[in-house]
mmCIF file of C-alpha atoms and ligand atoms in Angstrom:
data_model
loop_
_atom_site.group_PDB
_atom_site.id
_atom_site.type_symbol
_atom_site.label_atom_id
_atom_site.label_comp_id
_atom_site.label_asym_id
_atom_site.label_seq_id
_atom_site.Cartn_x
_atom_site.Cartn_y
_atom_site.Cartn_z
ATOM 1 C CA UNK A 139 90.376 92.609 89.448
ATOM 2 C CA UNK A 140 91.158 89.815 87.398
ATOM 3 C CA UNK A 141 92.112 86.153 89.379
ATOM 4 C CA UNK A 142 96.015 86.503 87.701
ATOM 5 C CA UNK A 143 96.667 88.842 90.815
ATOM 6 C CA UNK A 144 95.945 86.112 93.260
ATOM 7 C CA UNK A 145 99.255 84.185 94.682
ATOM 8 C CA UNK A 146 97.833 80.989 96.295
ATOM 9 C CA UNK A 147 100.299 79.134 98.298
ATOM 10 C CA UNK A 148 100.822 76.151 100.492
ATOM 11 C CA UNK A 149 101.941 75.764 104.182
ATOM 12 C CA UNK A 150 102.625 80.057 103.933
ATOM 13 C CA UNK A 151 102.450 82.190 107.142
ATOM 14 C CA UNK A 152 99.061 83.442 107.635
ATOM 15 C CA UNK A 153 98.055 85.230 111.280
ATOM 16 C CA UNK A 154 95.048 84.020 113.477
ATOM 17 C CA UNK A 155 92.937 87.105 113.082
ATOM 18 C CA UNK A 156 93.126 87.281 109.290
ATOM 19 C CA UNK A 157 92.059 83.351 108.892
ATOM 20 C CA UNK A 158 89.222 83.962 111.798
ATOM 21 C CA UNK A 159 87.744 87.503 110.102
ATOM 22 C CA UNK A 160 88.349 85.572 106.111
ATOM 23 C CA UNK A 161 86.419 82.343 107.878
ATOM 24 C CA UNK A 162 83.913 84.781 109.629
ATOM 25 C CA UNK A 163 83.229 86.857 106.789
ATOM 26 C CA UNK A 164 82.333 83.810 104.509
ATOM 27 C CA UNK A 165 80.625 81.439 106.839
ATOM 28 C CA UNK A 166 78.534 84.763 108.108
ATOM 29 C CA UNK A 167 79.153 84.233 111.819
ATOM 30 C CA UNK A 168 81.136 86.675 114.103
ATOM 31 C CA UNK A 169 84.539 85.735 114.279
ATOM 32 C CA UNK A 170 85.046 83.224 117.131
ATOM 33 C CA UNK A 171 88.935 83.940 117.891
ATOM 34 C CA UNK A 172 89.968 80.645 116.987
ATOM 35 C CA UNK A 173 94.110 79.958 117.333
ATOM 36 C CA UNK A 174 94.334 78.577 113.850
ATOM 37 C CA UNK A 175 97.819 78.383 113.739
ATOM 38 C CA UNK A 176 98.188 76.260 116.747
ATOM 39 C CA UNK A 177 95.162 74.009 115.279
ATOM 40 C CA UNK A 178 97.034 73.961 111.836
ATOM 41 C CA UNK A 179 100.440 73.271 113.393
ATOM 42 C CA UNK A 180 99.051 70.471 115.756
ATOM 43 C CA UNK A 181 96.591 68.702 113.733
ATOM 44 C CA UNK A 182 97.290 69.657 109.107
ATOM 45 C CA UNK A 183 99.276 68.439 107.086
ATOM 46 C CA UNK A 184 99.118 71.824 105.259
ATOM 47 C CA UNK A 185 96.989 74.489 104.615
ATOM 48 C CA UNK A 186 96.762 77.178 101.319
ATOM 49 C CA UNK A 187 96.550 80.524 101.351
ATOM 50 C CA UNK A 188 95.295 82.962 98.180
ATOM 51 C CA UNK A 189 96.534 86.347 98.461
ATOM 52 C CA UNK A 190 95.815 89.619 96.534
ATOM 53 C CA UNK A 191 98.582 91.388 97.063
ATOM 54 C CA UNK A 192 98.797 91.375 100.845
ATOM 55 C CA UNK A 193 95.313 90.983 101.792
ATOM 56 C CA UNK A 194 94.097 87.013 102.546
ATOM 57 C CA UNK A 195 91.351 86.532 100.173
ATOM 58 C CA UNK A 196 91.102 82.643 100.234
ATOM 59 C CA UNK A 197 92.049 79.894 102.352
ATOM 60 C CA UNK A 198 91.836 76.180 102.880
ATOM 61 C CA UNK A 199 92.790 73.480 105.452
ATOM 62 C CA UNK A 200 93.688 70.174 104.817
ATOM 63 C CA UNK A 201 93.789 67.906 107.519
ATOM 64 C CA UNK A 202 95.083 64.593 106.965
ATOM 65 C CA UNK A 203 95.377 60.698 109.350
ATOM 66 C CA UNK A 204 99.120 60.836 109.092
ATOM 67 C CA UNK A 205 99.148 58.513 106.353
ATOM 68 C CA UNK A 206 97.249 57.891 103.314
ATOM 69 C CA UNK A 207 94.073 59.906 103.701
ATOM 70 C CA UNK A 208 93.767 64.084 103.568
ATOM 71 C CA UNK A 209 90.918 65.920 104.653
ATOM 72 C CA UNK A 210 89.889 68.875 102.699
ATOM 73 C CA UNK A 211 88.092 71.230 105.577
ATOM 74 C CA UNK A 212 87.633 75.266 105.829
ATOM 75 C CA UNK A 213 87.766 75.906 102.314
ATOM 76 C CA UNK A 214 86.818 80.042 102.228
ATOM 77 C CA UNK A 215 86.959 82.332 99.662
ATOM 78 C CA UNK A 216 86.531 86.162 100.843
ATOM 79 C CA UNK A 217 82.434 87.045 100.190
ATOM 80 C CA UNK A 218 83.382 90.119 97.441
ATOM 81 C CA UNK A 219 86.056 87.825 95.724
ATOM 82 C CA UNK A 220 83.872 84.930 95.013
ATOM 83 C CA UNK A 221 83.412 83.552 91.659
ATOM 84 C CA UNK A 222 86.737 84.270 89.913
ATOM 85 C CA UNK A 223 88.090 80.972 90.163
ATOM 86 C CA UNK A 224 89.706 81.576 93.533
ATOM 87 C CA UNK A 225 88.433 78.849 94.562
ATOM 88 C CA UNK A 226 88.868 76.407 92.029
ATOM 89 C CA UNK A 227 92.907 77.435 92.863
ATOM 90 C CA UNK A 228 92.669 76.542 96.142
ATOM 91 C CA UNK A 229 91.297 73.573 95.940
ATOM 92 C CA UNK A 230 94.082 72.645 92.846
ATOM 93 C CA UNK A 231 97.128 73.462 95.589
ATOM 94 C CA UNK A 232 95.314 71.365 98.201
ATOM 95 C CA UNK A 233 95.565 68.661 95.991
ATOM 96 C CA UNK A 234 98.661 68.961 95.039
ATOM 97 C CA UNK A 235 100.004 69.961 98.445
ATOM 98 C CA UNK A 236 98.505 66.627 99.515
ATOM 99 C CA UNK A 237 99.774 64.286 96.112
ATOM 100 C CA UNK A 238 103.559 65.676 97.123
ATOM 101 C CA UNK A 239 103.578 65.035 100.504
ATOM 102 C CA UNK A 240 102.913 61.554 100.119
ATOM 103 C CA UNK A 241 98.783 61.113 100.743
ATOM 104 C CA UNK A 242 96.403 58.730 98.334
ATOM 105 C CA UNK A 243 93.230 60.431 98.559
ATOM 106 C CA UNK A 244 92.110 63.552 99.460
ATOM 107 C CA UNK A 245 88.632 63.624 101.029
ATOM 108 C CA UNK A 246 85.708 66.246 101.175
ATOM 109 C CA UNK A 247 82.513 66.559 101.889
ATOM 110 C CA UNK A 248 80.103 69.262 101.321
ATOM 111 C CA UNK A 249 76.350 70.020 100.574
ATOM 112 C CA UNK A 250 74.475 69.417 97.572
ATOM 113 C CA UNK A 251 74.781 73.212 96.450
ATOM 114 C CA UNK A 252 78.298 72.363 96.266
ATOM 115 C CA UNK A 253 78.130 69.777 94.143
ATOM 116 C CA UNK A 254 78.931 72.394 90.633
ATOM 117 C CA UNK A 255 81.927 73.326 92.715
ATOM 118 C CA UNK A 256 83.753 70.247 94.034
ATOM 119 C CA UNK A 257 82.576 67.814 91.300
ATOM 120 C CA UNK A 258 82.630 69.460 87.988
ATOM 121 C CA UNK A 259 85.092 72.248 89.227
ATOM 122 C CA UNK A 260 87.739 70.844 91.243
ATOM 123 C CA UNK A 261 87.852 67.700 90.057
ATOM 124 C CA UNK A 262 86.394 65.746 93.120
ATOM 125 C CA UNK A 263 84.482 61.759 92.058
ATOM 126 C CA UNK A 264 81.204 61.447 94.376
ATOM 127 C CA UNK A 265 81.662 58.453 96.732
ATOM 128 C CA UNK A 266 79.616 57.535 99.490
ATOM 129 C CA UNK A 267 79.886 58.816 102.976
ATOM 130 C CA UNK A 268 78.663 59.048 106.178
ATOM 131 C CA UNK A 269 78.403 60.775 109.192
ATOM 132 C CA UNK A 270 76.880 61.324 112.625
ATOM 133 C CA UNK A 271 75.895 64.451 114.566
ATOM 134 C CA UNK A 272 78.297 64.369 117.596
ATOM 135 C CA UNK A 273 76.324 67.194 119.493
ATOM 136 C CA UNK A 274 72.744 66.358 119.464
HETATM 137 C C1 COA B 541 82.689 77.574 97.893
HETATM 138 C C2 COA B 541 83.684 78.698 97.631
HETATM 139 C C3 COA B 541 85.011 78.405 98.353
HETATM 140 C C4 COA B 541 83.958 78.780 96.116
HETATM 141 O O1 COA B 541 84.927 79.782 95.877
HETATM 142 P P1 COA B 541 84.889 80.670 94.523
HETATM 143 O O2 COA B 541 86.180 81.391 94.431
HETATM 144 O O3 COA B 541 83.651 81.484 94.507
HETATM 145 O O4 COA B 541 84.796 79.528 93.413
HETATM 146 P P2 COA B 541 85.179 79.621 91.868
HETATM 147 O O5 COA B 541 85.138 81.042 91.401
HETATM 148 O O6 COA B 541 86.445 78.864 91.647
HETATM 149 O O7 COA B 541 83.907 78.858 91.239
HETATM 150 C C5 COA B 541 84.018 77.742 90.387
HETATM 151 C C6 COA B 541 82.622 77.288 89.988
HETATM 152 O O8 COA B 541 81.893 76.824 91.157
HETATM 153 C C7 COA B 541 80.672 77.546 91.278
HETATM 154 N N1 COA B 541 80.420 77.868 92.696
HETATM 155 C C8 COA B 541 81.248 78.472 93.540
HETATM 156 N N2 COA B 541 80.684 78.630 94.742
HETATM 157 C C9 COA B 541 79.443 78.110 94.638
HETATM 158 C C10 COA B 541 78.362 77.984 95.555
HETATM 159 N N3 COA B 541 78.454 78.453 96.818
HETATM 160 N N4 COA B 541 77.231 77.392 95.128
HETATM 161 C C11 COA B 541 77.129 76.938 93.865
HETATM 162 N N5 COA B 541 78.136 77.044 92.932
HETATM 163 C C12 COA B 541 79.273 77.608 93.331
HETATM 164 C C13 COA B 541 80.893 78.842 90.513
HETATM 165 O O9 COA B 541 79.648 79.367 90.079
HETATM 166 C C14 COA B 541 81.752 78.375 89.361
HETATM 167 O O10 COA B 541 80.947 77.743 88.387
HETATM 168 P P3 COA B 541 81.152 78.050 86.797
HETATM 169 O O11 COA B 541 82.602 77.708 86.488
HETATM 170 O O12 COA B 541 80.193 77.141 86.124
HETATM 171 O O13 COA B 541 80.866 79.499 86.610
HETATM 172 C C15 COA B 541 83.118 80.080 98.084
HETATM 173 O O14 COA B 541 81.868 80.274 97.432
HETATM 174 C C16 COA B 541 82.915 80.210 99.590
HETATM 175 O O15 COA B 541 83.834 80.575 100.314
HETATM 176 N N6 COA B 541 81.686 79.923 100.074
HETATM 177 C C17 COA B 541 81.348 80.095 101.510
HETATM 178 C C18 COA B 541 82.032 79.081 102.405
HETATM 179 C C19 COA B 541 81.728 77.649 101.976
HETATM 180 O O16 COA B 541 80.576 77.246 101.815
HETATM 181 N N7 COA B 541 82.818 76.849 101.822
HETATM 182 C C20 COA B 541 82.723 75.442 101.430
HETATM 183 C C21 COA B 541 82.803 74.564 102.631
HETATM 184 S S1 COA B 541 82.579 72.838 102.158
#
């Protein structure tokens, strides 16, 4: 099916269970019965949805500090829909979700497998970064 049947939209109703079996599905782990829409409600500044037809094939989160600075986090595409450009659209309506309301940059971070995707796909400039394991 070709990626013209996919509707991607921002800050659309999406239910808990269909973000936690999309998320589950791509990250491989059982889903974990999150209550994304309380955690999108409470702490986003949007999120996008990519639909085929009625069934949620893509989404992304995009947390942000209130101000200036998004956070581009969660970004899944369903495992049998990958590499259509589903993602690439995503990632285009999180950016522009987060130019229109306001925001300066939009961050992510990812691994180095990733770097095709975000860098030469979606547009991202490398930067440095850093970060610290909060668990171990
Ligand atoms: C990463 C992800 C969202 C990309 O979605 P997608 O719909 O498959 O991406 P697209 O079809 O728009 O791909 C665009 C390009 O990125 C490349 N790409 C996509 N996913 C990739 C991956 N996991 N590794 C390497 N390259 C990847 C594609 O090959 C394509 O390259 P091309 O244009 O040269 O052919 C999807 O693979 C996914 O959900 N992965 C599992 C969850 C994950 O790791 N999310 C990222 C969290 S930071």
């Amino acid at each position: 099916m070709s990626t013209e049947e996919v509707s991607v939209t921002w800050r659309s109703n999406v239910t808990d269970d269909e973000v936690d079996d999309l998320h589950a599905r791509a990250f491989d782990h059982p889903p974990a019965g999150n209550h994304w829409n309380a955690q999108l409600q409470t702490h986003s500044l949007g999120w996008v949805s990519a639909r085929e037809h009625t069934w949620l094939c893509g989404f992304a989160n995009v947390a942000w500090d209130g101000r200036d600075h998004a956070f581009l986090v969660d970004v899944v595409v369903a495992p049998d829909h990958q590499g259509r450009g589903t993602g690439q659209k995503l990632v285009r309506a999180a950016v522009e979700g987060a130019r229109q309301s306001g925001c300066q940059w939009l961050h992510v971070d990812f691994e180095e497998a990733l770097e095709h995707f975000y860098i030469d796909r979606c547009g991202f400039r490398t930067s440095k970064a850093g970060v610290i394991p909060l668990t171990q």
